[in-house]
Coordinates of C-alpha atoms and ligand atoms in Angstrom, one line a residue:
Chain A
X1225 CA 0.3 0.3 0.0
X1226 CA 2.6 2.9 0.8
X1227 CA 4.6 3.9 -2.0
X1228 CA 7.6 5.8 -1.4
X1229 CA 10.0 4.8 -4.4
X1230 CA 9.1 8.1 -5.7
X1231 CA 11.1 10.4 -3.6
X1232 CA 12.3 12.7 -6.3
X1233 CA 8.0 13.6 -7.1
X1234 CA 7.5 14.0 -3.2
X1235 CA 7.7 17.6 -3.1
X1236 CA 5.9 18.2 -6.4
X1237 CA 3.0 15.7 -5.0
X1238 CA 2.8 17.4 -1.8
X1239 CA 2.4 21.0 -3.3
X1240 CA -0.7 19.6 -5.3
X1241 CA -2.2 17.9 -1.8
X1242 CA -1.8 20.8 -0.3
X1243 CA -4.7 22.7 -1.9
X1244 CA -6.4 20.2 0.9
X1245 CA -8.5 17.6 0.7
X1246 CA -12.0 17.7 2.9
X1247 CA -10.5 16.6 5.5
X1248 CA -6.8 16.1 4.4
X1249 CA -5.0 12.8 6.2
X1250 CA -2.6 12.9 3.4
X1251 CA 1.1 13.5 3.2
X1252 CA 1.7 16.9 4.4
X1253 CA 5.5 19.4 4.3
X1254 CA 5.4 21.3 7.3
X1255 CA 5.6 24.8 6.0
X1256 CA 9.3 25.7 5.2
X1257 CA 10.0 22.5 4.0
X1258 CA 12.1 22.0 1.2
X1259 CA 15.4 21.2 -0.5
X1260 CA 17.1 23.4 1.9
X1261 CA 20.6 23.0 3.3
X1262 CA 19.4 20.8 6.5
X1263 CA 16.3 20.1 7.3
X1264 CA 14.8 19.5 10.8
X1265 CA 13.6 16.3 11.7
X1266 CA 9.4 17.8 11.9
X1267 CA 10.1 18.8 8.1
X1268 CA 11.1 15.2 6.8
X1269 CA 7.6 14.0 8.5
X1270 CA 5.3 12.5 6.3
X1271 CA 2.0 11.3 8.0
X1272 CA -0.8 9.1 5.6
X1273 CA -4.0 7.9 7.0
X1274 CA -4.2 9.4 10.2
X1275 CA -7.0 9.2 12.6
X1276 CA -7.7 9.1 16.2
X1277 CA -10.8 6.5 17.5
X1278 CA -13.7 8.7 19.1
X1279 CA -14.5 8.3 22.9
X1280 CA -16.7 9.7 25.5
X1281 CA -14.0 9.3 28.4
X1282 CA -11.6 7.3 29.4
X1283 CA -8.0 6.5 27.3
X1284 CA -8.6 6.4 23.5
X1285 CA -5.9 5.9 20.8
X1286 CA -4.7 7.8 17.3
X1287 CA -3.3 6.3 14.3
X1288 CA -1.7 6.5 10.9
X1289 CA 1.4 6.3 9.0
X1290 CA 4.5 8.3 9.7
X1291 CA 7.1 8.2 7.2
X1292 CA 10.6 9.6 7.1
X1293 CA 11.3 11.0 3.6
X1294 CA 14.7 12.7 4.8
X1295 CA 18.2 11.5 5.1
X1296 CA 18.8 11.1 9.0
X1297 CA 16.6 9.3 11.2
X1298 CA 14.1 10.7 13.2
X1299 CA 13.5 10.8 16.6
X1300 CA 9.7 11.5 17.7
X1301 CA 10.2 12.1 21.7
X1302 CA 6.7 13.5 22.9
X1303 CA 3.1 13.6 21.2
X1304 CA 1.1 16.7 22.8
X1305 CA -2.8 17.6 22.5
X1306 CA -3.2 20.8 21.0
X1307 CA -7.1 20.1 20.6
X1308 CA -7.7 19.3 24.4
X1309 CA -4.6 19.1 26.4
X1310 CA -5.0 15.3 27.1
X1311 CA -2.0 13.6 28.2
X1312 CA -0.7 11.6 25.2
X1313 CA 1.8 8.6 25.3
X1314 CA 3.5 6.6 22.8
X1315 CA 2.5 2.8 23.4
X1316 CA 3.5 -0.6 22.0
X1317 CA 1.5 -3.9 22.0
X1318 CA 2.3 -7.3 23.0
X1319 CA 0.9 -10.6 22.6
X1320 CA -2.5 -10.9 20.3
X1321 CA -6.0 -10.9 20.2
X1322 CA -7.8 -11.7 24.0
X1323 CA -3.9 -11.8 25.5
X1324 CA -2.9 -8.8 23.6
X1325 CA -1.5 -5.6 26.4
X1326 CA 0.3 -2.7 25.8
X1327 CA 2.7 -0.9 27.3
X1328 CA 4.7 2.6 27.1
X1329 CA 7.3 2.7 24.1
X1330 CA 10.5 2.8 25.6
X1331 CA 12.6 6.1 25.0
X1332 CA 12.1 7.9 21.7
X1333 CA 10.1 6.3 18.7
X1334 CA 12.5 6.0 16.0
X1335 CA 11.7 6.2 12.4
X1336 CA 14.5 5.3 10.0
X1337 CA 14.9 7.0 6.6
X1338 CA 13.1 6.1 4.1
X1339 CA 11.2 4.1 6.3
X1340 CA 7.4 3.9 7.9
X1341 CA 6.6 3.6 11.4
X1342 CA 2.6 2.3 11.2
X1343 CA 0.4 3.1 13.8
X1344 CA -2.3 0.9 13.9
X1345 CA -4.8 -1.1 16.3
X1346 CA -2.8 -4.0 17.7
X1347 CA 0.1 -2.3 17.3
X1348 CA 2.4 0.8 18.0
X1349 CA -0.3 4.0 18.9
X1350 CA -0.4 7.2 20.2
X1351 CA -2.8 6.6 23.6
X1352 CA -5.1 9.7 25.1
X1353 CA -4.4 9.0 28.9
X1354 CA -7.8 10.0 30.3
X1355 CA -9.7 12.4 27.6
X1356 CA -10.1 16.1 29.0
X1357 CA -13.0 16.3 26.6
X1358 CA -14.7 13.4 24.2
X1359 CA -13.3 12.5 20.7
X1360 CA -16.4 12.9 18.6
X1361 CA -16.7 11.5 15.3
X1362 CA -16.4 13.9 12.5
X1363 CA -14.2 16.4 14.5
X1364 CA -10.6 16.6 14.2
X1365 CA -7.6 16.0 17.1
X1366 CA -4.4 18.2 16.1
X1367 CA -1.6 16.7 18.1
X1368 CA 1.7 17.9 17.8
X1369 CA 4.6 15.6 17.3
X1370 CA 8.1 17.2 19.1
X1371 CA 11.7 15.6 17.7
X1372 CA 14.5 14.8 19.3
X1373 CA 16.5 18.0 17.9
X1374 CA 13.7 20.2 19.4
X1375 CA 11.6 20.9 16.3
X1376 CA 7.7 20.0 15.9
X1377 CA 5.2 19.5 13.6
X1378 CA 0.9 19.3 13.9
X1379 CA -0.7 16.7 12.7
X1380 CA -4.5 16.2 12.3
X1381 CA -6.4 13.3 13.3
X1382 CA -9.8 12.9 11.6
X1383 CA -12.3 11.2 14.6
X1384 CA -13.9 8.3 13.1
X1385 CA -15.9 5.8 15.3
X1386 CA -14.3 2.2 15.9
X1387 CA -15.1 -0.5 17.8
X1388 CA -11.5 -2.3 17.7
X1389 CA -8.6 -1.7 19.4
X1390 CA -9.5 -2.9 23.0
X1391 CA -6.2 -4.0 24.0
X1392 CA -5.8 -3.8 28.0
X1393 CA -3.4 -1.6 29.7
X1394 CA -0.2 -2.7 31.5
X1395 CA 0.6 0.2 33.1
X1396 CA -0.3 1.2 36.5
X1397 CA -3.5 -1.2 37.2
X1398 CA -5.4 1.1 39.1
X1399 CA -5.7 4.1 36.8
X1400 CA -6.8 1.8 33.9
X1401 CA -9.4 -0.7 35.0
X1402 CA -12.1 0.9 34.4
X1403 CA -10.7 2.0 30.6
X1404 CA -11.2 -1.5 29.1
X1405 CA -11.3 -0.1 25.7
X1406 CA -9.5 2.5 23.7
Chain B
X1185 CA -6.7 -12.9 -4.1
X1186 CA -5.5 -12.8 -7.3
X1187 CA -9.2 -11.7 -8.8
X1188 CA -8.2 -8.3 -10.3
X1189 CA -10.9 -6.2 -8.6
X1190 CA -9.5 -6.7 -5.0
X1191 CA -6.2 -5.1 -5.7
X1192 CA -6.2 -1.4 -5.5
X1193 CA -2.8 -0.1 -7.6
X1194 CA -1.7 3.1 -7.9
X1195 CA -2.5 3.1 -11.6
X1196 CA -5.2 6.1 -12.5
X1197 CA -7.7 5.8 -14.3
X1198 CA -9.6 9.3 -14.1
X1199 CA -8.8 12.3 -16.3
X1200 CA -5.3 13.1 -18.1
X1201 CA -4.6 15.9 -15.9
X1202 CA -1.0 16.1 -14.6
X1203 CA -2.7 17.3 -11.2
X1204 CA -4.5 13.9 -11.1
X1205 CA -1.4 11.6 -12.6
X1206 CA 0.9 13.1 -10.0
X1207 CA -1.8 12.1 -7.5
X1208 CA -1.7 8.7 -8.7
X1209 CA 1.7 7.9 -8.2
X1210 CA 1.3 9.1 -4.8
X1211 CA -1.9 6.9 -4.2
X1212 CA -0.5 5.4 -1.1
X1213 CA -1.0 9.0 0.6
X1214 CA -5.0 8.7 -0.4
X1215 CA -5.4 10.7 -3.5
X1216 CA -5.1 7.9 -6.7
X1217 CA -8.2 5.7 -7.3
X1218 CA -8.2 2.1 -6.4
X1219 CA -8.0 -0.1 -10.0
X1220 CA -8.0 -3.7 -11.0
X1221 CA -4.1 -4.3 -11.4
X1222 CA -5.0 -7.7 -13.6
X1223 CA -7.7 -6.3 -15.6
X1224 CA -6.7 -4.9 -19.0
X1225 CA -7.2 -0.9 -18.7
X1226 CA -9.3 -0.7 -22.0
X1227 CA -11.7 -3.5 -20.3
X1228 CA -11.9 -1.2 -17.5
X1229 CA -12.8 2.0 -19.2
X1230 CA -15.3 0.4 -21.8
X1231 CA -17.2 -1.8 -19.5
X1232 CA -19.5 1.4 -17.7
X1233 CA -20.6 -1.2 -15.0
X1234 CA -16.9 -1.1 -13.3
X1235 CA -15.7 2.1 -13.1
X1236 CA -15.6 4.2 -10.5
X1237 CA -17.5 7.3 -10.7
X1238 CA -15.6 10.5 -9.9
X1239 CA -16.2 12.3 -7.1
X1240 CA -15.3 16.1 -7.6
X1241 CA -17.6 18.1 -10.4
X1242 CA -19.8 20.7 -10.9
X1243 CA -22.7 18.4 -9.9
X1244 CA -22.6 15.6 -7.0
X1245 CA -22.5 12.3 -8.9
X1246 CA -25.8 10.1 -8.4
X1247 CA -28.0 12.8 -9.8
X1248 CA -27.9 13.0 -13.5
X1249 CA -26.6 9.9 -13.6
X1250 CA -28.0 6.9 -14.9
X1251 CA -29.4 5.4 -12.5
X1252 CA -27.4 1.9 -10.9
X1253 CA -28.9 -1.0 -10.5
X1254 CA -28.9 -0.7 -6.2
X1255 CA -29.9 2.1 -3.8
X1256 CA -29.7 3.0 -0.3
X1257 CA -31.6 6.1 0.7
X1258 CA -30.4 6.9 4.3
X1259 CA -31.9 9.5 6.0
X1260 CA -30.8 10.8 9.4
X1261 CA -31.5 13.2 12.1
X1262 CA -28.7 15.2 13.7
X1263 CA -28.4 15.0 17.6
X1264 CA -28.3 18.7 17.9
X1265 CA -29.8 18.5 22.1
X1266 CA -28.1 21.4 24.4
X1267 CA -26.2 22.9 21.8
X1268 CA -26.0 26.7 20.9
X1269 CA -26.6 28.0 17.6
X1270 CA -22.9 28.1 16.5
X1271 CA -22.2 24.8 17.5
X1272 CA -25.0 23.2 15.6
X1273 CA -23.7 24.8 12.6
X1274 CA -20.3 23.5 13.6
X1275 CA -21.5 19.9 13.6
X1276 CA -23.2 20.3 10.5
X1277 CA -19.8 21.6 9.1
X1278 CA -18.3 18.7 10.8
X1279 CA -20.4 16.4 9.3
X1280 CA -20.0 17.2 6.0
X1281 CA -16.1 17.7 6.2
X1282 CA -16.3 13.9 7.4
X1283 CA -19.0 12.8 4.7
X1284 CA -16.8 14.5 1.7
X1285 CA -13.7 12.5 2.8
X1286 CA -16.0 9.3 3.4
X1287 CA -17.2 9.5 0.0
X1288 CA -14.5 10.8 -1.8
X1289 CA -12.6 7.5 -0.3
X1290 CA -15.5 5.0 -1.0
X1291 CA -15.9 6.1 -4.6
X1292 CA -12.6 5.6 -5.2
X1293 CA -12.4 2.0 -4.2
X1294 CA -10.8 2.8 -0.9
X1295 CA -12.7 2.2 2.5
X1296 CA -13.2 5.0 4.8
X1297 CA -10.6 5.9 7.3
X1298 CA -11.1 3.4 10.4
X1299 CA -12.4 1.2 7.7
X1300 CA -12.1 -2.8 9.2
X1301 CA -13.4 -4.4 5.8
X1302 CA -11.7 -1.6 2.9
X1303 CA -11.4 -4.8 0.7
X1304 CA -15.1 -4.5 0.1
X1305 CA -14.8 -0.9 -1.7
X1306 CA -12.2 -2.1 -3.9
X1307 CA -14.6 -3.5 -6.5
X1308 CA -15.6 -1.0 -8.8
X1309 CA -19.4 -0.8 -9.4
X1310 CA -19.9 2.7 -10.1
X1311 CA -21.0 3.9 -6.6
X1312 CA -22.0 7.1 -6.3
X1313 CA -22.7 8.7 -3.0
X1314 CA -25.4 12.2 -3.2
X1315 CA -25.8 14.2 0.1
X1316 CA -28.9 16.6 1.0
X1317 CA -29.7 18.7 3.9
X1318 CA -33.5 19.0 5.0
X1319 CA -35.1 22.4 5.1
X1320 CA -34.5 22.7 8.7
X1321 CA -30.8 22.7 8.1
X1322 CA -30.9 25.4 5.5
X1323 CA -33.0 27.5 7.7
X1324 CA -30.3 27.1 10.7
X1325 CA -27.2 27.9 8.0
X1326 CA -29.1 31.0 7.5
X1327 CA -30.4 29.6 3.4
X1328 CA -33.5 29.0 4.1
X1329 CA -34.4 28.7 0.2
X1330 CA -38.3 28.8 -1.2
X1331 CA -37.8 25.7 -3.4
X1332 CA -37.0 23.6 -0.6
X1333 CA -40.4 24.1 1.4
X1334 CA -42.2 21.7 2.9
X1335 CA -44.4 19.7 0.6
X1336 CA -48.4 20.8 0.8
X1337 CA -50.5 17.7 1.3
X1338 CA -51.7 15.9 -0.9
X1339 CA -55.1 14.2 -1.2
X1340 CA -54.8 10.3 -0.5
X1341 CA -51.9 10.3 0.9
X1342 CA -51.5 8.1 4.2
X1343 CA -48.0 9.2 5.1
X1344 CA -46.1 7.2 7.9
X1345 CA -43.6 9.4 10.0
X1346 CA -40.8 6.9 9.5
X1347 CA -40.7 7.4 5.8
X1348 CA -41.1 11.1 6.5
X1349 CA -38.6 14.2 6.6
X1350 CA -35.3 14.0 7.8
X1351 CA -32.0 16.4 8.5
X1352 CA -29.7 14.7 6.1
X1353 CA -30.1 12.5 2.8
X1354 CA -27.6 10.1 1.5
X1355 CA -28.3 8.6 -1.9
X1356 CA -26.3 5.8 -2.1
X1357 CA -26.0 4.0 -5.7
X1358 CA -23.8 1.1 -7.0
X1359 CA -24.1 -1.6 -9.7
X1360 CA -23.1 -4.3 -7.1
X1361 CA -25.3 -4.7 -3.7
X1362 CA -22.3 -6.0 -1.5
X1363 CA -20.3 -2.7 -2.4
X1364 CA -23.1 -0.9 -2.0
X1365 CA -24.2 -2.7 1.1
X1366 CA -20.2 -2.0 2.7
X1367 CA -20.2 1.6 1.9
X1368 CA -23.9 2.0 3.6
X1369 CA -22.4 0.5 6.8
X1370 CA -19.1 2.4 6.4
X1371 CA -21.0 5.8 6.6
X1372 CA -23.7 4.9 8.7
X1373 CA -20.6 3.6 11.7
X1374 CA -19.1 7.0 11.1
X1375 CA -22.5 8.8 11.9
X1376 CA -23.1 6.7 14.8
X1377 CA -23.5 8.9 17.9
X1378 CA -23.7 12.4 16.2
X1379 CA -27.0 11.6 14.4
X1380 CA -29.8 8.9 14.5
X1381 CA -31.5 7.1 11.7
X1382 CA -34.8 8.0 10.6
X1383 CA -34.6 5.5 7.3
X1384 CA -33.1 2.9 5.3
X1385 CA -34.8 2.6 2.1
X1386 CA -33.7 0.4 0.1
X1387 CA -34.3 -0.2 -4.0
X1388 CA -33.2 -1.9 -6.8
X1389 CA -34.2 -2.2 -10.4
X1390 CA -32.4 -4.4 -12.3
X1391 CA -28.7 -6.1 -12.7
X1392 CA -26.7 -4.0 -14.6
X1393 CA -26.4 -4.9 -18.5
X1394 CA -29.5 -6.8 -18.2
X1395 CA -31.9 -3.7 -19.3
X1396 CA -30.6 -1.4 -22.0
X1397 CA -29.4 1.9 -20.4
X1398 CA -31.8 4.7 -20.9
X1399 CA -34.0 2.6 -21.1
X1400 CA -35.9 2.8 -18.1
X1401 CA -37.0 -0.2 -15.9
X1402 CA -39.7 -2.4 -15.2
X1403 CA -41.6 -1.4 -12.3
X1404 CA -43.2 -4.1 -9.8
X1405 CA -46.7 -3.5 -12.0
X1406 CA -44.8 -5.0 -14.5
X1407 CA -44.7 -1.4 -16.6
X1408 CA -41.6 0.0 -18.2
X1409 CA -41.0 3.1 -16.0
X1410 CA -38.7 6.2 -16.8
X1411 CA -39.7 6.4 -20.7
X1412 CA -40.7 9.6 -21.2
X1413 CA -37.7 10.8 -18.4
X1414 CA -35.7 13.9 -20.0
X1415 CA -32.7 13.2 -21.2
X1416 CA -29.2 14.9 -22.5
X1417 CA -29.5 18.8 -21.7
X1418 CA -33.2 18.5 -21.1
X1419 CA -32.7 16.6 -17.9
X1420 CA -29.7 19.0 -17.1
X1421 CA -31.9 21.9 -17.3
X1422 CA -34.9 20.1 -15.4
X1423 CA -32.8 19.7 -12.4
X1424 CA -30.3 22.3 -12.2
X1425 CA -31.9 25.1 -14.3
X1426 CA -29.6 27.6 -15.9
X1427 CA -27.2 30.6 -15.0
X1428 CA -30.3 33.0 -15.1
X1429 CA -32.9 30.6 -13.3
X1430 CA -30.7 28.2 -10.9
X1431 CA -32.2 26.0 -8.5
X1432 CA -32.1 27.2 -4.3
X1433 CA -27.9 27.2 -5.6
X1434 CA -26.3 27.3 -8.6
X1435 CA -25.5 23.3 -9.1
X1436 CA -27.5 22.4 -6.7
X1437 CA -31.2 21.0 -6.9
X1438 CA -33.7 19.6 -5.2
X1439 CA -34.9 16.2 -4.2
X1440 CA -38.2 15.0 -4.0
X1441 CA -38.4 11.3 -2.0
X1442 CA -41.6 9.6 -1.5
X1443 CA -42.3 6.2 -0.7
X1444 CA -44.9 4.8 -2.4
X1445 CA -46.8 1.5 -1.8
X1446 CA -48.4 -0.2 -4.8
X1447 CA -51.2 -2.9 -4.1
X1448 CA -49.6 -6.3 -5.8
X1449 CA -52.2 -8.4 -5.0
X1450 CA -54.8 -5.9 -6.3
X1451 CA -53.0 -5.1 -9.3
X1452 CA -52.8 -9.3 -9.9
X1453 CA -56.7 -9.1 -10.4
X1454 CA -56.5 -6.1 -13.5
X1455 CA -56.3 -8.0 -16.7
X1456 CA -54.0 -6.5 -19.4
X1457 CA -56.5 -4.0 -20.9
X1458 CA -57.5 -2.7 -17.9
X1459 CA -53.8 -2.2 -16.9
X1460 CA -52.6 -0.5 -20.1
X1461 CA -55.9 1.6 -20.0
X1462 CA -54.9 3.2 -16.0
X1463 CA -51.5 3.6 -17.3
X1464 CA -52.3 4.3 -21.2
X1465 CA -48.5 2.8 -22.1
X1466 CA -48.7 -1.1 -22.6
X1467 CA -47.3 -3.2 -20.5
X1468 CA -45.8 -5.6 -23.1
X1469 CA -43.8 -3.2 -24.9
X1470 CA -44.2 0.7 -23.2
X1471 CA -45.8 1.6 -26.0
X1472 CA -48.3 4.2 -25.6
X1473 CA -52.2 3.7 -26.6
X1474 CA -51.6 6.4 -28.9
X1475 CA -48.7 4.6 -31.4
X1476 CA -47.7 1.4 -31.7
X1477 CA -43.7 1.6 -30.5
X1478 CA -42.0 2.9 -27.3
X1479 CA -40.7 5.6 -29.1
X1480 CA -44.0 6.9 -30.1
X1481 CA -45.6 9.9 -28.6
X1482 CA -47.7 10.1 -25.5
X1483 CA -50.6 12.0 -27.8
X1484 CA -53.8 12.7 -25.9
X1485 CA -55.7 14.0 -28.8
X1486 CA -55.3 10.4 -30.9
X1487 CA -58.3 8.8 -31.1
X1488 CA -59.1 4.8 -31.3
X1489 CA -61.1 3.1 -34.1
X1490 CA -64.4 3.9 -31.8
X1491 CA -63.6 7.4 -31.9
X1492 CA -62.7 7.4 -28.2
X1493 CA -59.7 9.1 -27.0
X1494 CA -56.9 6.4 -27.3
X1495 CA -55.3 7.3 -23.8
X1496 CA -57.8 7.8 -21.1
X1497 CA -58.1 11.3 -19.9
X1498 CA -57.5 10.1 -16.1
X1499 CA -54.8 7.7 -17.2
X1500 CA -51.5 8.1 -15.8
X1501 CA -49.2 9.4 -18.3
X1502 CA -52.4 11.5 -19.5
X1503 CA -52.3 13.4 -16.1
X1504 CA -48.5 12.8 -15.4
X1505 CA -47.4 14.8 -18.6
X1506 CA -46.2 17.9 -18.0
X1507 CA -48.0 20.9 -18.9
X1508 CA -45.1 23.3 -19.8
X1509 CA -41.2 23.0 -19.9
X1510 CA -41.1 24.4 -15.8
X1511 CA -43.2 21.0 -15.0
X1512 CA -40.3 18.5 -16.6
X1513 CA -38.7 16.5 -13.6
X1514 CA -36.4 13.7 -13.5
X1515 CA -37.7 10.6 -12.1
X1516 CA -34.5 8.7 -10.9
X1517 CA -37.0 6.1 -8.8
X1518 CA -36.0 2.1 -7.2
X1519 CA -38.5 -0.6 -6.7
X1520 CA -38.7 -1.9 -3.4
X1521 CA -39.8 -4.7 -1.5
X1522 CA -40.0 -4.5 2.1
X1523 CA -41.5 -6.4 5.1
X1524 CA -44.1 -4.2 5.5
X1525 CA -45.0 -3.8 1.4
X1526 CA -43.8 -3.2 -2.1
X1527 CA -43.8 -0.4 -4.3
X1528 CA -41.9 2.7 -5.7
X1529 CA -39.5 4.3 -4.0
X1530 CA -40.0 7.6 -6.2
X1531 CA -36.9 9.8 -5.9
X1532 CA -37.2 12.9 -8.0
X1533 CA -34.6 15.8 -9.7
X1534 CA -36.0 18.9 -10.2
X1535 CA -34.8 22.6 -10.0
X1536 CA -38.1 23.8 -8.3
X1537 CA -40.7 21.0 -7.3
X1538 CA -43.6 24.3 -7.0
X1539 CA -43.6 24.6 -10.5
X1540 CA -42.9 20.8 -11.3
X1541 CA -43.5 18.2 -8.8
X1542 CA -46.0 19.8 -6.8
X1543 CA -48.6 20.9 -9.8
X1544 CA -47.7 17.5 -11.1
X1545 CA -48.6 15.7 -8.0
X1546 CA -51.5 17.6 -7.2
X1547 CA -53.1 17.0 -10.6
X1548 CA -52.2 13.2 -9.8
X1549 CA -53.6 13.2 -6.2
X1550 CA -56.5 14.3 -7.7
X1551 CA -57.1 11.9 -10.4
X1552 CA -55.1 9.1 -11.8
X1553 CA -56.2 5.9 -12.9
X1554 CA -53.4 4.3 -10.8
X1555 CA -54.2 5.5 -7.5
X1556 CA -56.8 2.7 -7.0
X1557 CA -53.4 0.5 -6.7
X1558 CA -50.8 3.1 -4.9
X1559 CA -50.7 4.7 -1.5
X1560 CA -48.1 7.3 -0.7
X1561 CA -46.7 6.1 2.5
X1562 CA -43.5 8.6 2.7
X1563 CA -42.9 12.2 1.9
X1564 CA -39.5 14.5 1.9
X1565 CA -37.8 17.2 0.3
X1566 CA -33.9 18.0 0.4
X1567 CA -31.6 20.5 -0.7
X1568 CA -29.2 18.8 -3.0
X1569 CA -25.6 20.1 -2.8
X1570 CA -23.3 21.6 -5.3
X1571 CA -20.6 19.6 -6.6
X1572 CA -17.1 20.0 -5.6
X1573 CA -13.7 20.3 -6.9
X1574 CA -10.7 18.9 -5.0
X1575 CA -9.6 20.1 -2.2
X1576 CA -13.3 21.3 -1.3
X1577 CA -15.7 19.8 0.9
X1578 CA -19.6 19.4 0.5
X1579 CA -21.8 22.8 1.3
X1580 CA -18.3 24.3 2.4
X1581 CA -19.9 27.5 0.8
X1582 CA -22.9 27.7 3.2
X1583 CA -20.2 28.1 6.1
X1584 CA -18.1 31.0 4.6
X1585 CA -21.6 33.1 4.2
X1586 CA -22.7 32.5 7.5
X1587 CA -20.0 32.3 10.0
Ligands
HEM969 C1 -46.4 4.4 -8.0 C2 -46.2 5.1 -8.0 C3 -46.0 5.2 -9.6 C4 -46.0 4.1 -10.9 C5 -46.5 2.7 -10.7 C6 -45.8 5.1 -11.9 C7 -45.6 4.9 -13.5 C8 -45.5 5.6 -14.6 C9 -45.1 5.0 -15.4 C10 -45.1 3.4 -15.9 C11 -44.9 5.5 -16.5 C12 -44.8 5.5 -18.3 C13 -43.7 5.4 -18.4 C14 -42.6 6.4 -18.5 O1 -42.7 7.8 -19.4 O2 -42.1 6.7 -17.7 C15 -44.9 6.7 -15.8 C16 -45.1 8.3 -16.3 C17 -44.8 9.7 -15.6 N1 -45.1 9.2 -14.5 FE1 -45.5 7.9 -12.8 N2 -45.5 6.5 -12.3 C18 -45.9 6.7 -10.5 C19 -46.1 7.8 -9.7 C20 -45.5 8.7 -10.2 C21 -45.8 10.7 -9.5 C22 -45.6 10.6 -8.0 C23 -44.9 11.2 -10.4 C24 -45.3 12.8 -10.6 C25 -45.7 13.5 -9.6 C26 -45.3 10.8 -11.7 C27 -44.7 11.1 -13.3 C28 -44.9 10.5 -14.2 C29 -44.0 11.7 -15.4 C30 -44.0 12.9 -15.3 C31 -44.6 10.4 -16.2 C32 -44.1 10.7 -17.5 C33 -45.6 11.2 -18.7 C34 -45.4 11.8 -19.7 O3 -45.3 12.9 -20.2 O4 -45.6 10.9 -20.9 N3 -45.5 9.3 -11.6 N4 -45.4 6.5 -14.6
CU970 CU1 -2.0 2.3 24.6

């Protein structure tokens, strides 16, 4: 599905795409990105198919594909919720089926040059830890992605209804008992 | 998995513009359309039933489009409880943004975001999804239009609120029922929690290619329906008007949706002569009683061997025949068969129902030989939104004006 072979056309394509879609989850080049001397990590990030799972309260998660269009690695250190200020953690999921459990990702999330990290139900994801306001389908959640070089970029996560992604959380046990789904 | 239609690829079938081609290269990022890798391109293009319909355009798809074999009309009401006016407007806006994204993806063969079965939309089945707003929503947006006013009551109707007016209408049509129902489910899933469904009306005509395009369909009375529908430019004019005289909005139109129950058991008792007499056309080949082939005109002056009018004055076509250009409407109906009855999902598109649907239906309600076997049980009217260009969402212009 992912197609990053056409790196040379990327910039042009991004320009075409920037005219925007209704809810643009397509690749977006952060403002100012170009062939200049050294791009920041944020400028080398491309995102695709981003979305967040609707939820009233408790936990939820955001998914999508993160692509490194640059020549050096991206280290995503922090994700912050600009829309509602909910604490966001980067999680991995271990195990499968009913045994699937997730835990916080250790260190920064690494994206090697030219590669993708796919955030998906049952895999790595951005976790809304305790929603400060509901994530309502049809609305959009804006998350800020912050990298190890201090650069940051904002990414839109259109909110959609989704019944899956119910892995349990093996964090601090007390906190998450009643947040069965996310 | 070798079946061609199951593979989305980056090959682009739509127009030849550079932007589209680039978009195709970039389809991993969501602009191109899924297409059949293994199917020879020529075949995919030549068969009108295995294509993807375009989403962007002057008009929304699914209006002038020759009716696909299957349709679902989804009527839903928006949850507004406790919201201020500005929040209500914002809610409509976000719903239209989401629908635009969902529709663009579905009609190009990709599932919606968060789709759990995106494979079900890969087959090119000429899916179209057409969106309209009820009068209450137009009012809310400060766009009230006389063309989209509530319909007056008509003699003889027995309206069931189950099939009544809703805030939103989503008309989904496709040649393939499986693709269609996946699209409907995907759209509904995303609307869950923000809207409440009033009705789902499912309709059908004929499997693609079993009837010649533009020849109408057999309704459940067995009649050829759609013969005297406007075609080509006449259809476009009847539906959208022109620059001087557009509908409620340029490139927008009005949908009248009536659910008409047909009493098939009683109709069974009527012989051929009685049936043809009531319609004014022959069930056999659809020809008018004033002629002998399908393409002959409905001539109300024509007399038969006994010197009587060939088409009775109260025959359906005699009463329905438009008395002027302003009365012309484009009927894009579907048969339905449900647990509680069978009939016609009468869907007509017209520039202004006040000059077309309303006077015609008033005439029919007053006198139409077919009324003996038909009952209108559902009724609603919608402002159908204009088409959008790439980068726009449906109805976007309504918000720049009101906020
Ligand atoms: C269950 C109800 C109905 C049935 C079974 C029915 C059936 C038909 C049939 C078989 C024809 C002849 C073929 C054709 O030209 O399409 C026809 C013509 C037509 N019908 Fe209906 N119809 C129904 C309701 C309506 C309604 C509600 C309207 C509009 C208010 C309408 C408007 C027309 C018009 C305008 C024509 C074409 C007349 C002409 O110019 O020759 N029909 N209908
Ligand atoms: Cu998690």
